């Protein structure tokens, strides 16, 4: 069963999601609803032609910072100091770059104009953050997401040069601010860095302890 949301600020139990993780449709992208979603392991994911779709996958692809795997070649890149890393200096630019990034097997983007506006508002209110990677003064990589307690819910990342997005993720893991990075969607790239699948129940248990 897929639930239809109305003006009330609530979500169905994530355990009721469909096999593909789809839980509900409708509602809005208000700050209050987005925060409630993330605090309960739910996130919006839809295209311009769709209504707002809310997902809570049965398994979550996550990275524990303590399990981060940094290859020997990547360590050399970091030691070279070729990149400069900042945070929250140009959030909207990072989101826009993620939106326009070409991804294998994907046609178009889920980062719609409405999504950009909603997450920009989350950023202004202190709930969404970006990590920026610079090379010779140019923005060449980064990521953004939402924090829910000690969990960083990653939304998207981009890289215009080799190793830029890896640098952003490593920097995020090394801040010591988060017990868990929620990567949402599986990629070989993130798996190589230590990310793995865990049951939704385990994810929610960690999440609820940190946002209590």
mmCIF file of C-alpha atoms in Angstrom:
data_model
loop_
_atom_site.group_PDB
_atom_site.id
_atom_site.type_symbol
_atom_site.label_atom_id
_atom_site.label_comp_id
_atom_site.label_asym_id
_atom_site.label_seq_id
_atom_site.Cartn_x
_atom_site.Cartn_y
_atom_site.Cartn_z
ATOM 1 C CA UNK A 1 0.000 0.000 0.000
ATOM 2 C CA UNK A 2 1.242 3.479 -0.902
ATOM 3 C CA UNK A 3 -0.039 6.180 1.427
ATOM 4 C CA UNK A 4 -1.272 9.565 0.205
ATOM 5 C CA UNK A 5 -0.206 12.463 2.403
ATOM 6 C CA UNK A 6 -2.399 15.462 3.140
ATOM 7 C CA UNK A 7 -1.827 18.706 5.052
ATOM 8 C CA UNK A 8 -1.267 16.904 8.340
ATOM 9 C CA UNK A 9 2.375 16.734 9.404
ATOM 10 C CA UNK A 10 2.825 12.970 9.679
ATOM 11 C CA UNK A 11 4.185 9.919 7.861
ATOM 12 C CA UNK A 12 3.145 6.254 7.965
ATOM 13 C CA UNK A 13 5.422 3.752 9.667
ATOM 14 C CA UNK A 14 8.490 3.150 7.435
ATOM 15 C CA UNK A 15 8.014 -0.622 7.826
ATOM 16 C CA UNK A 16 4.953 -0.303 5.574
ATOM 17 C CA UNK A 17 7.017 0.766 2.547
ATOM 18 C CA UNK A 18 6.744 -1.158 -0.719
ATOM 19 C CA UNK A 19 9.463 -3.581 -1.801
ATOM 20 C CA UNK A 20 11.266 -0.793 -3.677
ATOM 21 C CA UNK A 21 11.081 1.458 -0.610
ATOM 22 C CA UNK A 22 8.243 3.697 -1.814
ATOM 23 C CA UNK A 23 6.195 4.681 1.230
ATOM 24 C CA UNK A 24 4.016 7.687 0.436
ATOM 25 C CA UNK A 25 3.050 10.242 -2.171
ATOM 26 C CA UNK A 26 2.075 13.893 -1.877
ATOM 27 C CA UNK A 27 2.519 16.371 0.932
ATOM 28 C CA UNK A 28 4.992 19.203 0.532
ATOM 29 C CA UNK A 29 8.665 20.078 0.901
ATOM 30 C CA UNK A 30 8.291 22.346 3.919
ATOM 31 C CA UNK A 31 11.184 22.453 6.359
ATOM 32 C CA UNK A 32 9.018 20.864 9.046
ATOM 33 C CA UNK A 33 7.994 17.928 6.863
ATOM 34 C CA UNK A 34 11.495 17.346 5.529
ATOM 35 C CA UNK A 35 12.967 17.287 9.028
ATOM 36 C CA UNK A 36 10.278 14.874 10.217
ATOM 37 C CA UNK A 37 11.024 12.657 7.227
ATOM 38 C CA UNK A 38 14.765 12.512 7.828
ATOM 39 C CA UNK A 39 14.287 11.915 11.533
ATOM 40 C CA UNK A 40 12.277 8.820 10.622
ATOM 41 C CA UNK A 41 14.487 7.427 7.888
ATOM 42 C CA UNK A 42 12.399 8.791 4.991
ATOM 43 C CA UNK A 43 13.517 10.973 2.092
ATOM 44 C CA UNK A 44 11.931 12.506 -1.045
ATOM 45 C CA UNK A 45 13.001 11.197 -4.437
ATOM 46 C CA UNK A 46 11.093 12.046 -7.584
ATOM 47 C CA UNK A 47 11.316 13.680 -11.012
ATOM 48 C CA UNK A 48 9.767 16.887 -12.339
ATOM 49 C CA UNK A 49 6.858 15.052 -13.937
ATOM 50 C CA UNK A 50 6.003 13.107 -10.761
ATOM 51 C CA UNK A 51 4.206 14.050 -7.554
ATOM 52 C CA UNK A 52 6.419 14.142 -4.454
ATOM 53 C CA UNK A 53 7.427 10.551 -3.664
ATOM 54 C CA UNK A 54 8.748 9.515 -0.251
ATOM 55 C CA UNK A 55 11.017 6.513 0.231
ATOM 56 C CA UNK A 56 12.262 4.386 3.100
ATOM 57 C CA UNK A 57 14.315 1.499 1.635
ATOM 58 C CA UNK A 58 14.340 -1.856 3.409
ATOM 59 C CA UNK A 59 18.133 -1.697 3.381
ATOM 60 C CA UNK A 60 20.253 1.433 3.769
ATOM 61 C CA UNK A 61 23.600 1.970 2.115
ATOM 62 C CA UNK A 62 25.684 3.617 4.820
ATOM 63 C CA UNK A 63 29.243 4.474 5.728
ATOM 64 C CA UNK A 64 30.508 4.371 9.295
ATOM 65 C CA UNK A 65 33.304 6.976 9.458
ATOM 66 C CA UNK A 66 35.406 4.558 11.524
ATOM 67 C CA UNK A 67 35.234 2.070 8.631
ATOM 68 C CA UNK A 68 36.324 4.571 5.969
ATOM 69 C CA UNK A 69 38.748 2.982 3.516
ATOM 70 C CA UNK A 70 41.245 5.404 1.997
ATOM 71 C CA UNK A 71 43.431 3.859 -0.686
ATOM 72 C CA UNK A 72 47.182 4.395 -0.844
ATOM 73 C CA UNK A 73 46.828 6.486 -4.007
ATOM 74 C CA UNK A 74 44.131 8.608 -2.371
ATOM 75 C CA UNK A 75 46.342 9.185 0.644
ATOM 76 C CA UNK A 76 48.976 10.541 -1.715
ATOM 77 C CA UNK A 77 46.410 12.903 -3.242
ATOM 78 C CA UNK A 78 45.459 14.191 0.207
ATOM 79 C CA UNK A 79 49.086 14.668 1.231
ATOM 80 C CA UNK A 80 49.737 16.686 -1.918
ATOM 81 C CA UNK A 81 47.315 19.384 -0.686
ATOM 82 C CA UNK A 82 46.242 20.010 -4.281
ATOM 83 C CA UNK A 83 42.663 20.567 -3.104
ATOM 84 C CA UNK A 84 41.252 23.136 -0.701
ATOM 85 C CA UNK A 85 38.165 22.057 1.256
ATOM 86 C CA UNK A 86 35.528 24.353 2.741
ATOM 87 C CA UNK A 87 32.070 23.865 4.175
ATOM 88 C CA UNK A 88 28.835 25.835 3.769
ATOM 89 C CA UNK A 89 30.440 28.573 1.674
ATOM 90 C CA UNK A 90 28.384 28.078 -1.519
ATOM 91 C CA UNK A 91 25.624 25.578 -0.762
ATOM 92 C CA UNK A 92 23.426 26.478 -3.737
ATOM 93 C CA UNK A 93 26.343 26.169 -6.160
ATOM 94 C CA UNK A 94 27.044 22.651 -4.908
ATOM 95 C CA UNK A 95 23.392 21.628 -5.283
ATOM 96 C CA UNK A 96 23.280 23.087 -8.795
ATOM 97 C CA UNK A 97 26.458 21.229 -9.760
ATOM 98 C CA UNK A 98 25.023 17.968 -8.387
ATOM 99 C CA UNK A 99 21.847 18.585 -10.383
ATOM 100 C CA UNK A 100 23.709 18.999 -13.676
ATOM 101 C CA UNK A 101 26.203 16.157 -13.137
ATOM 102 C CA UNK A 102 25.928 13.332 -15.667
ATOM 103 C CA UNK A 103 25.417 9.922 -14.038
ATOM 104 C CA UNK A 104 25.704 6.526 -15.630
ATOM 105 C CA UNK A 105 22.319 4.882 -16.142
ATOM 106 C CA UNK A 106 20.361 8.030 -15.255
ATOM 107 C CA UNK A 107 18.525 10.296 -17.641
ATOM 108 C CA UNK A 108 17.783 13.645 -16.025
ATOM 109 C CA UNK A 109 17.885 14.519 -12.333
ATOM 110 C CA UNK A 110 15.771 14.185 -9.211
ATOM 111 C CA UNK A 111 17.077 17.545 -7.969
ATOM 112 C CA UNK A 112 14.170 19.633 -9.228
ATOM 113 C CA UNK A 113 13.807 23.398 -8.854
ATOM 114 C CA UNK A 114 11.415 22.829 -5.947
ATOM 115 C CA UNK A 115 13.933 20.536 -4.287
ATOM 116 C CA UNK A 116 16.682 23.132 -4.722
ATOM 117 C CA UNK A 117 14.522 25.801 -3.097
ATOM 118 C CA UNK A 118 13.500 23.516 -0.229
ATOM 119 C CA UNK A 119 17.061 22.458 0.594
ATOM 120 C CA UNK A 120 18.327 26.020 0.305
ATOM 121 C CA UNK A 121 15.796 26.902 3.002
ATOM 122 C CA UNK A 122 16.989 23.954 5.110
ATOM 123 C CA UNK A 123 20.520 25.282 4.697
ATOM 124 C CA UNK A 124 19.560 28.807 5.771
ATOM 125 C CA UNK A 125 17.946 27.352 8.877
ATOM 126 C CA UNK A 126 21.048 25.311 9.726
ATOM 127 C CA UNK A 127 19.883 21.788 8.858
ATOM 128 C CA UNK A 128 21.487 21.219 5.444
ATOM 129 C CA UNK A 129 25.204 21.471 4.774
ATOM 130 C CA UNK A 130 27.638 21.351 1.894
ATOM 131 C CA UNK A 131 31.288 20.413 1.539
ATOM 132 C CA UNK A 132 33.140 22.181 -1.263
ATOM 133 C CA UNK A 133 36.377 21.093 -2.947
ATOM 134 C CA UNK A 134 38.420 23.701 -4.803
ATOM 135 C CA UNK A 135 41.299 23.485 -7.257
ATOM 136 C CA UNK A 136 43.106 26.682 -8.193
ATOM 137 C CA UNK A 137 40.163 28.723 -6.952
ATOM 138 C CA UNK A 138 37.559 26.773 -8.943
ATOM 139 C CA UNK A 139 34.795 24.632 -7.443
ATOM 140 C CA UNK A 140 35.561 21.127 -8.747
ATOM 141 C CA UNK A 141 33.691 18.827 -6.398
ATOM 142 C CA UNK A 142 31.535 18.534 -3.343
ATOM 143 C CA UNK A 143 28.520 17.052 -1.632
ATOM 144 C CA UNK A 144 25.483 18.154 0.335
ATOM 145 C CA UNK A 145 23.022 16.627 2.751
ATOM 146 C CA UNK A 146 20.943 17.013 5.888
ATOM 147 C CA UNK A 147 21.974 16.277 9.450
ATOM 148 C CA UNK A 148 19.597 14.361 11.692
ATOM 149 C CA UNK A 149 21.232 14.165 15.085
ATOM 150 C CA UNK A 150 24.610 12.452 14.602
ATOM 151 C CA UNK A 151 23.636 11.056 11.200
ATOM 152 C CA UNK A 152 24.520 12.887 7.976
ATOM 153 C CA UNK A 153 21.941 12.066 5.317
ATOM 154 C CA UNK A 154 23.836 12.520 2.077
ATOM 155 C CA UNK A 155 21.771 13.758 -0.830
ATOM 156 C CA UNK A 156 24.215 14.012 -3.729
ATOM 157 C CA UNK A 157 27.817 14.602 -4.700
ATOM 158 C CA UNK A 158 29.671 15.708 -7.813
ATOM 159 C CA UNK A 159 33.190 15.716 -9.186
ATOM 160 C CA UNK A 160 34.601 17.655 -12.134
ATOM 161 C CA UNK A 161 38.132 16.295 -11.659
ATOM 162 C CA UNK A 162 39.412 12.967 -10.370
ATOM 163 C CA UNK A 163 39.236 12.422 -6.609
ATOM 164 C CA UNK A 164 37.362 15.647 -5.810
ATOM 165 C CA UNK A 165 34.191 13.993 -4.470
ATOM 166 C CA UNK A 166 36.289 11.417 -2.594
ATOM 167 C CA UNK A 167 38.134 14.289 -0.939
ATOM 168 C CA UNK A 168 34.827 15.823 0.152
ATOM 169 C CA UNK A 169 33.582 12.553 1.661
ATOM 170 C CA UNK A 170 36.852 11.869 3.466
ATOM 171 C CA UNK A 171 36.808 15.390 4.894
ATOM 172 C CA UNK A 172 33.225 14.861 6.109
ATOM 173 C CA UNK A 173 34.110 11.566 7.779
ATOM 174 C CA UNK A 174 37.131 13.102 9.481
ATOM 175 C CA UNK A 175 35.198 15.952 11.095
ATOM 176 C CA UNK A 176 34.167 13.620 13.939
ATOM 177 C CA UNK A 177 30.659 15.128 13.907
ATOM 178 C CA UNK A 178 28.784 12.101 12.630
ATOM 179 C CA UNK A 179 28.380 8.501 13.740
ATOM 180 C CA UNK A 180 26.964 7.472 10.393
ATOM 181 C CA UNK A 181 26.830 8.746 6.808
ATOM 182 C CA UNK A 182 23.639 7.707 5.011
ATOM 183 C CA UNK A 183 24.593 7.264 1.339
ATOM 184 C CA UNK A 184 21.040 6.209 0.332
ATOM 185 C CA UNK A 185 21.871 4.746 -3.097
ATOM 186 C CA UNK A 186 24.437 2.010 -3.730
ATOM 187 C CA UNK A 187 27.475 2.793 -5.862
ATOM 188 C CA UNK A 188 30.664 0.796 -6.388
ATOM 189 C CA UNK A 189 32.580 4.028 -5.790
ATOM 190 C CA UNK A 190 31.220 4.350 -2.243
ATOM 191 C CA UNK A 191 31.455 0.625 -1.557
ATOM 192 C CA UNK A 192 35.167 0.791 -2.334
ATOM 193 C CA UNK A 193 35.468 3.427 0.387
ATOM 194 C CA UNK A 194 33.821 1.213 3.012
ATOM 195 C CA UNK A 195 30.091 1.818 2.616
ATOM 196 C CA UNK A 196 27.793 -1.193 3.115
ATOM 197 C CA UNK A 197 24.178 -2.204 3.357
ATOM 198 C CA UNK A 198 22.458 -2.491 6.728
ATOM 199 C CA UNK A 199 18.820 -3.383 7.521
ATOM 200 C CA UNK A 200 16.438 -0.448 7.852
ATOM 201 C CA UNK A 201 15.745 -1.497 11.444
ATOM 202 C CA UNK A 202 19.419 -1.073 12.351
ATOM 203 C CA UNK A 203 19.536 2.286 10.599
ATOM 204 C CA UNK A 204 16.433 3.536 12.408
ATOM 205 C CA UNK A 205 17.804 2.331 15.743
ATOM 206 C CA UNK A 206 20.960 4.418 15.259
ATOM 207 C CA UNK A 207 18.981 7.374 13.941
ATOM 208 C CA UNK A 208 16.445 7.461 16.767
ATOM 209 C CA UNK A 209 19.194 7.294 19.413
ATOM 210 C CA UNK A 210 20.892 10.346 17.937
ATOM 211 C CA UNK A 211 17.786 12.502 17.424
ATOM 212 C CA UNK A 212 16.105 11.636 20.733
#
